[in-house]
PDB file of C-alpha atoms and ligand atoms in Angstrom:
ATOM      1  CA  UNK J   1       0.000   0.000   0.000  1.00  0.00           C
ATOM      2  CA  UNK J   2       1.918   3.031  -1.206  1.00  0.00           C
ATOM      3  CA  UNK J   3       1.272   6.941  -0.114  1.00  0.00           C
ATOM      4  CA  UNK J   4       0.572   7.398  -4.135  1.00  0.00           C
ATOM      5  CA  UNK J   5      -2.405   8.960  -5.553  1.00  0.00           C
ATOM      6  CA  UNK J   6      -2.579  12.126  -3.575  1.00  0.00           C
ATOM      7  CA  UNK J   7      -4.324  13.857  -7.270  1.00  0.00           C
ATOM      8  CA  UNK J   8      -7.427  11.842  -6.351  1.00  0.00           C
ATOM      9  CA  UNK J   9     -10.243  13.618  -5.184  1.00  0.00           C
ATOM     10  CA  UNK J  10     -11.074  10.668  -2.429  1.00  0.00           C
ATOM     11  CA  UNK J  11      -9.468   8.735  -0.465  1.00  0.00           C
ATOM     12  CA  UNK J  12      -6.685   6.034  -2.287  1.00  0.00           C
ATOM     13  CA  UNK J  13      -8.784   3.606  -3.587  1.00  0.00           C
ATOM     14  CA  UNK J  14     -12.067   4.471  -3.051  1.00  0.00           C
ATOM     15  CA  UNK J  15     -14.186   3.766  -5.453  1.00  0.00           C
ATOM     16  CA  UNK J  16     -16.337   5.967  -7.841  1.00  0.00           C
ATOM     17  CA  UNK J  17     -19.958   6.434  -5.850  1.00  0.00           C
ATOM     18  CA  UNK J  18     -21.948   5.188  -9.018  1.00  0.00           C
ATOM     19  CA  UNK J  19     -19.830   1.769  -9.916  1.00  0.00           C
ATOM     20  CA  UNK J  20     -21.607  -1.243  -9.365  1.00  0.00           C
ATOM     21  CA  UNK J  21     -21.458  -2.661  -5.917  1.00  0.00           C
ATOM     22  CA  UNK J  22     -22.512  -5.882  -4.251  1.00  0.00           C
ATOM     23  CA  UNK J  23     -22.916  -6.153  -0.216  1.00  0.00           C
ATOM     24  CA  UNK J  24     -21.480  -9.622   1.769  1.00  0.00           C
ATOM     25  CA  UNK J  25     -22.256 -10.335   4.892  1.00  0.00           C
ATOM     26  CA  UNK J  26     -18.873 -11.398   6.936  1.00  0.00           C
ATOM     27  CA  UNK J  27     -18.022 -12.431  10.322  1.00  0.00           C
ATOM     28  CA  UNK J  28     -14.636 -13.729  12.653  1.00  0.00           C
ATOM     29  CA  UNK J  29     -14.649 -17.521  13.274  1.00  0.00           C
ATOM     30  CA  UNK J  30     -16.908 -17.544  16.435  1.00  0.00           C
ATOM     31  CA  UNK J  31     -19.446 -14.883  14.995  1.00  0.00           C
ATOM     32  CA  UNK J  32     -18.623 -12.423  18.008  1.00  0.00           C
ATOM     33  CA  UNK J  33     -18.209  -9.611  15.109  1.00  0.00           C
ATOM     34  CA  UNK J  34     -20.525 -10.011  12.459  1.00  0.00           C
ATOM     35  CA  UNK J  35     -20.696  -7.274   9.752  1.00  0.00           C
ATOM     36  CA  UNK J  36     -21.745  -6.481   6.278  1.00  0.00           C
ATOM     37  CA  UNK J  37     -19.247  -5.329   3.244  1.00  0.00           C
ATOM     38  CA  UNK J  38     -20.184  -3.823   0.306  1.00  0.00           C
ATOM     39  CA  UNK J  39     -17.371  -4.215  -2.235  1.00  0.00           C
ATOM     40  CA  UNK J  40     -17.058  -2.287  -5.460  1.00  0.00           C
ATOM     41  CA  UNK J  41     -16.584  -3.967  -7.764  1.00  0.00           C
ATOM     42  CA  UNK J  42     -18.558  -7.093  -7.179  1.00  0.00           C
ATOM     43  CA  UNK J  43     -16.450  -9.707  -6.107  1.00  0.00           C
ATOM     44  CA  UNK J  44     -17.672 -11.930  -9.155  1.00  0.00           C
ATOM     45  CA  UNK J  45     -16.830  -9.162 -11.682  1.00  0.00           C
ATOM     46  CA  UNK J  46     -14.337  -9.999 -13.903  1.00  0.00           C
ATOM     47  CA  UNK J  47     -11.994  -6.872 -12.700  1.00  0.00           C
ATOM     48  CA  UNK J  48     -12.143  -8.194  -9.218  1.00  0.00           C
ATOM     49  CA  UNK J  49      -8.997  -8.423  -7.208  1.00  0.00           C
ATOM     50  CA  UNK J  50      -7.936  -9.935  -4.168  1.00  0.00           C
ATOM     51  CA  UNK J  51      -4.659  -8.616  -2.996  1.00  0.00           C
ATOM     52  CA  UNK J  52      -1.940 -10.627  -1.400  1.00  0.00           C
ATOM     53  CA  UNK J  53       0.844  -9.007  -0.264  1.00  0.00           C
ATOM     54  CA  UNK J  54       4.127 -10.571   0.771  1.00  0.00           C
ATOM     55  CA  UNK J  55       4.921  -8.501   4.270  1.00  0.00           C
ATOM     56  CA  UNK J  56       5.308  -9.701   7.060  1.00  0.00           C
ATOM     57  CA  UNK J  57       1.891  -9.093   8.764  1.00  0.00           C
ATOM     58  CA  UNK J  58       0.147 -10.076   5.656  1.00  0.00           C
ATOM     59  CA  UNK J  59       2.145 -13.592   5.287  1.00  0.00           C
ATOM     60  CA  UNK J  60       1.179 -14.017   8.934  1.00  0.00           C
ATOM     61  CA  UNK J  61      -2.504 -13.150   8.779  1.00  0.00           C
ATOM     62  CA  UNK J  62      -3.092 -14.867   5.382  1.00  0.00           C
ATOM     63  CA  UNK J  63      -4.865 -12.132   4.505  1.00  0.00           C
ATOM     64  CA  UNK J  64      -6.409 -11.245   1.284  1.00  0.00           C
ATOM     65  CA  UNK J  65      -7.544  -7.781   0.918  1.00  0.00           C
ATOM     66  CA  UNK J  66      -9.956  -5.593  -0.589  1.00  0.00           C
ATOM     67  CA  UNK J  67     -10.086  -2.118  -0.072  1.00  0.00           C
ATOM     68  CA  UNK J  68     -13.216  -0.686   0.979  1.00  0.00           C
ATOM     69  CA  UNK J  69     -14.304   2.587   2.025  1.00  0.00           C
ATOM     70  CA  UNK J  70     -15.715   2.719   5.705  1.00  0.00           C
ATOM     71  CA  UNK J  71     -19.123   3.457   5.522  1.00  0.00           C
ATOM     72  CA  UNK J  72     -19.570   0.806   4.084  1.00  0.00           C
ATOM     73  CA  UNK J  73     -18.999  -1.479   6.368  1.00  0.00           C
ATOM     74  CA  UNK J  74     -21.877  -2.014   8.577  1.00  0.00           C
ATOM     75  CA  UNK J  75     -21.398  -4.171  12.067  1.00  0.00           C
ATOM     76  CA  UNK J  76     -24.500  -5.850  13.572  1.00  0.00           C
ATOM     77  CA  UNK J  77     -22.378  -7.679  16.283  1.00  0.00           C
ATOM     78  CA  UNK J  78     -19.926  -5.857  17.895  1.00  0.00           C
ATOM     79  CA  UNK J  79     -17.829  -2.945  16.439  1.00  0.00           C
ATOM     80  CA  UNK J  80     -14.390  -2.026  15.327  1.00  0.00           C
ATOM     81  CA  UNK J  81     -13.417  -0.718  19.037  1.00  0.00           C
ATOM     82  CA  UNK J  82     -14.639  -4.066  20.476  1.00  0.00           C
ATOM     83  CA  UNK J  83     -12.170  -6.067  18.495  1.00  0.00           C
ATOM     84  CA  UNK J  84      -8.282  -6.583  19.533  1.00  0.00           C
ATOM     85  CA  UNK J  85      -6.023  -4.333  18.208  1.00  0.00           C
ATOM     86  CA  UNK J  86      -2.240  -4.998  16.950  1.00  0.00           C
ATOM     87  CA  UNK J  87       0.189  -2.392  15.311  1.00  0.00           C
ATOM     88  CA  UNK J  88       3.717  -2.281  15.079  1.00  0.00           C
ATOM     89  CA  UNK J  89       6.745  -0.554  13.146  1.00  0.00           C
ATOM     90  CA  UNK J  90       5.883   3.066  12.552  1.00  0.00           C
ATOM     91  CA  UNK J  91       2.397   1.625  14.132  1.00  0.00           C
ATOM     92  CA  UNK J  92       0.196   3.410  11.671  1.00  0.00           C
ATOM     93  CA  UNK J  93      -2.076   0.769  10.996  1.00  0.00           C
ATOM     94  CA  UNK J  94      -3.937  -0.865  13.227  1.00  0.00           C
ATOM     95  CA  UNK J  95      -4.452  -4.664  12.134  1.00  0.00           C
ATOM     96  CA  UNK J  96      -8.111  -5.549  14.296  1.00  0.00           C
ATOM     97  CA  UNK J  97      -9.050  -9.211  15.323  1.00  0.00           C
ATOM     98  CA  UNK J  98     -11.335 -10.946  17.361  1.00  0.00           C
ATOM     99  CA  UNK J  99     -10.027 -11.699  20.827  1.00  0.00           C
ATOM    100  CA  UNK J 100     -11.860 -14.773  21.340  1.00  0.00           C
ATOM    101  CA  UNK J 101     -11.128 -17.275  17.878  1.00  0.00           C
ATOM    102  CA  UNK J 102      -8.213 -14.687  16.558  1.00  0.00           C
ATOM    103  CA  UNK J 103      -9.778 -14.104  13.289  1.00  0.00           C
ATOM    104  CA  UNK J 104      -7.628 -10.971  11.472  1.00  0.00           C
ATOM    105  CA  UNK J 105     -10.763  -9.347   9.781  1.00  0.00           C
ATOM    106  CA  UNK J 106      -9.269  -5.851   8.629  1.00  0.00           C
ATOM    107  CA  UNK J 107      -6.384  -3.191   9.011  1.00  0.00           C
ATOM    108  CA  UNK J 108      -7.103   0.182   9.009  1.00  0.00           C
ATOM    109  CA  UNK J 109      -4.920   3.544   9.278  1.00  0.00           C
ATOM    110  CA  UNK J 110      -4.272   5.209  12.791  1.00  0.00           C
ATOM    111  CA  UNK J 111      -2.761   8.010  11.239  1.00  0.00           C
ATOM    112  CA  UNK J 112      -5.394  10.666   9.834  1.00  0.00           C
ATOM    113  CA  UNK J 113      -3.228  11.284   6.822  1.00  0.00           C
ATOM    114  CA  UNK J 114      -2.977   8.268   5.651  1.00  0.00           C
ATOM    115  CA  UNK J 115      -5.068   5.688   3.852  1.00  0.00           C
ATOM    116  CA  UNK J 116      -7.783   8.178   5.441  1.00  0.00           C
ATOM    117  CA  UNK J 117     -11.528   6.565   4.923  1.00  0.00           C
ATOM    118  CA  UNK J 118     -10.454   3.300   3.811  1.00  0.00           C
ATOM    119  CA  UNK J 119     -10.293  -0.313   5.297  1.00  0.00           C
ATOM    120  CA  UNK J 120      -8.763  -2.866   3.955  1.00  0.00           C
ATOM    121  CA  UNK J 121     -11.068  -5.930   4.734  1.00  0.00           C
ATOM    122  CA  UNK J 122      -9.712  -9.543   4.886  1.00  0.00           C
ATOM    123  CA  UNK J 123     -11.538 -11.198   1.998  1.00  0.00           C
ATOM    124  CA  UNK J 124     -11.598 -14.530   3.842  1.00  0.00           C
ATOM    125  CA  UNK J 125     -14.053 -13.530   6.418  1.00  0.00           C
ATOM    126  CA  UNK J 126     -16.913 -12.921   3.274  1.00  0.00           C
ATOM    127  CA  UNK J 127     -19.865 -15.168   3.022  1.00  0.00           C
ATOM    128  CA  UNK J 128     -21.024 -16.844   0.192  1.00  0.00           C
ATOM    129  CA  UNK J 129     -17.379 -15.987  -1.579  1.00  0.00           C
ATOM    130  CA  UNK J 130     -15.151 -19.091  -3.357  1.00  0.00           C
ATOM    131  CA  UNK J 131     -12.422 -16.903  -2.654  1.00  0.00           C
ATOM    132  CA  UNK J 132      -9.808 -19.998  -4.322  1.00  0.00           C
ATOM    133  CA  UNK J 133     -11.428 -18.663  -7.916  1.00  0.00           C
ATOM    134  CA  UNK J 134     -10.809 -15.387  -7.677  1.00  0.00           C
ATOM    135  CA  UNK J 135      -8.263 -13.006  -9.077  1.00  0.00           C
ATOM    136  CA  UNK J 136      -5.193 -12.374  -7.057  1.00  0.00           C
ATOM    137  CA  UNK J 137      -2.400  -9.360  -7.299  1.00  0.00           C
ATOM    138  CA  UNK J 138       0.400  -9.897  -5.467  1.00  0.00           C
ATOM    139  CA  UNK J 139       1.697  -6.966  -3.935  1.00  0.00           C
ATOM    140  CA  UNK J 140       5.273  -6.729  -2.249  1.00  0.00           C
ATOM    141  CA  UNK J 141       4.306  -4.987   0.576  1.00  0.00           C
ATOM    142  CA  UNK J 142       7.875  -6.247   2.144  1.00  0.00           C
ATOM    143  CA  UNK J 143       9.435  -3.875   0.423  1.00  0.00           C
ATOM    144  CA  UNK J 144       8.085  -0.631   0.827  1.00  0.00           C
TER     145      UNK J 144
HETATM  146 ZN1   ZN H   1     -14.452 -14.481  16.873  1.00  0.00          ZN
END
């Protein structure tokens, strides 16, 4: 995730407010945090990408991401100050999980300047997704 794309109007990677979006409903292992994500694009659209990066958190986590823009992700068990919290290096992301079954469910800036607006959801905790079909980018996260 690079500090590019400062031109944008929004936030990096938010999506334009009129492209198609479809809404999953996701939750950690023990369904202590259950929540609703509305990605853009659809996950089953062809220009759908999960992204796997190769730092260390993300190798860790086995996450695969999607970037999302806040408000549109909608809790209906607990919320994103109930879950465990884990940062590190320059700490400016916090990486949340569920302190009862551990699930890593998303990361999301600490620093206002940064990444501002924007989640980046694990993809693994989506309903109703084969997540093994879909499009992946790797991204070398290790090295920025
Ligand atoms: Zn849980």
């Amino acid at each position: 995730m690079s500090d590019s794309g400062k031109s944008n109007s929004g936030p990096p990677g938010a999506p334009p407010a009129d492209a198609p979006t479809k809404t999953y409903d996701a939750s950690c292992h023990c369904g202590a945090f259950k929540y609703s994500v509305t990605a853009s694009p659809p996950l089953d659209d062809p220009s759908a990408v999960l992204v796997e990066c190769n730092c260390s958190i993300c190798v860790s986590n086995g996450y695969l991401l999607i970037y999302v823009p806040n408000e549109r992700i909608v809790f209906s068990n607990g919320s994103i100050e109930h879950f465990k919290s884990y940062s590190f290096g320059t700490k400016r992301m916090g990486h949340y999980f569920c302190g009862t079954c551990g699930a890593s469910c998303m990361i999301r800036s600490k620093d206002p300047s940064f990444f501002t607006g924007m989640t980046c959801i694990n993809a693994r905790m989506l309903q109703g997704v084969e997540i093994e079909k879909l499009k992946r980018k790797s991204v070398d996260g290790k090295s920025f």
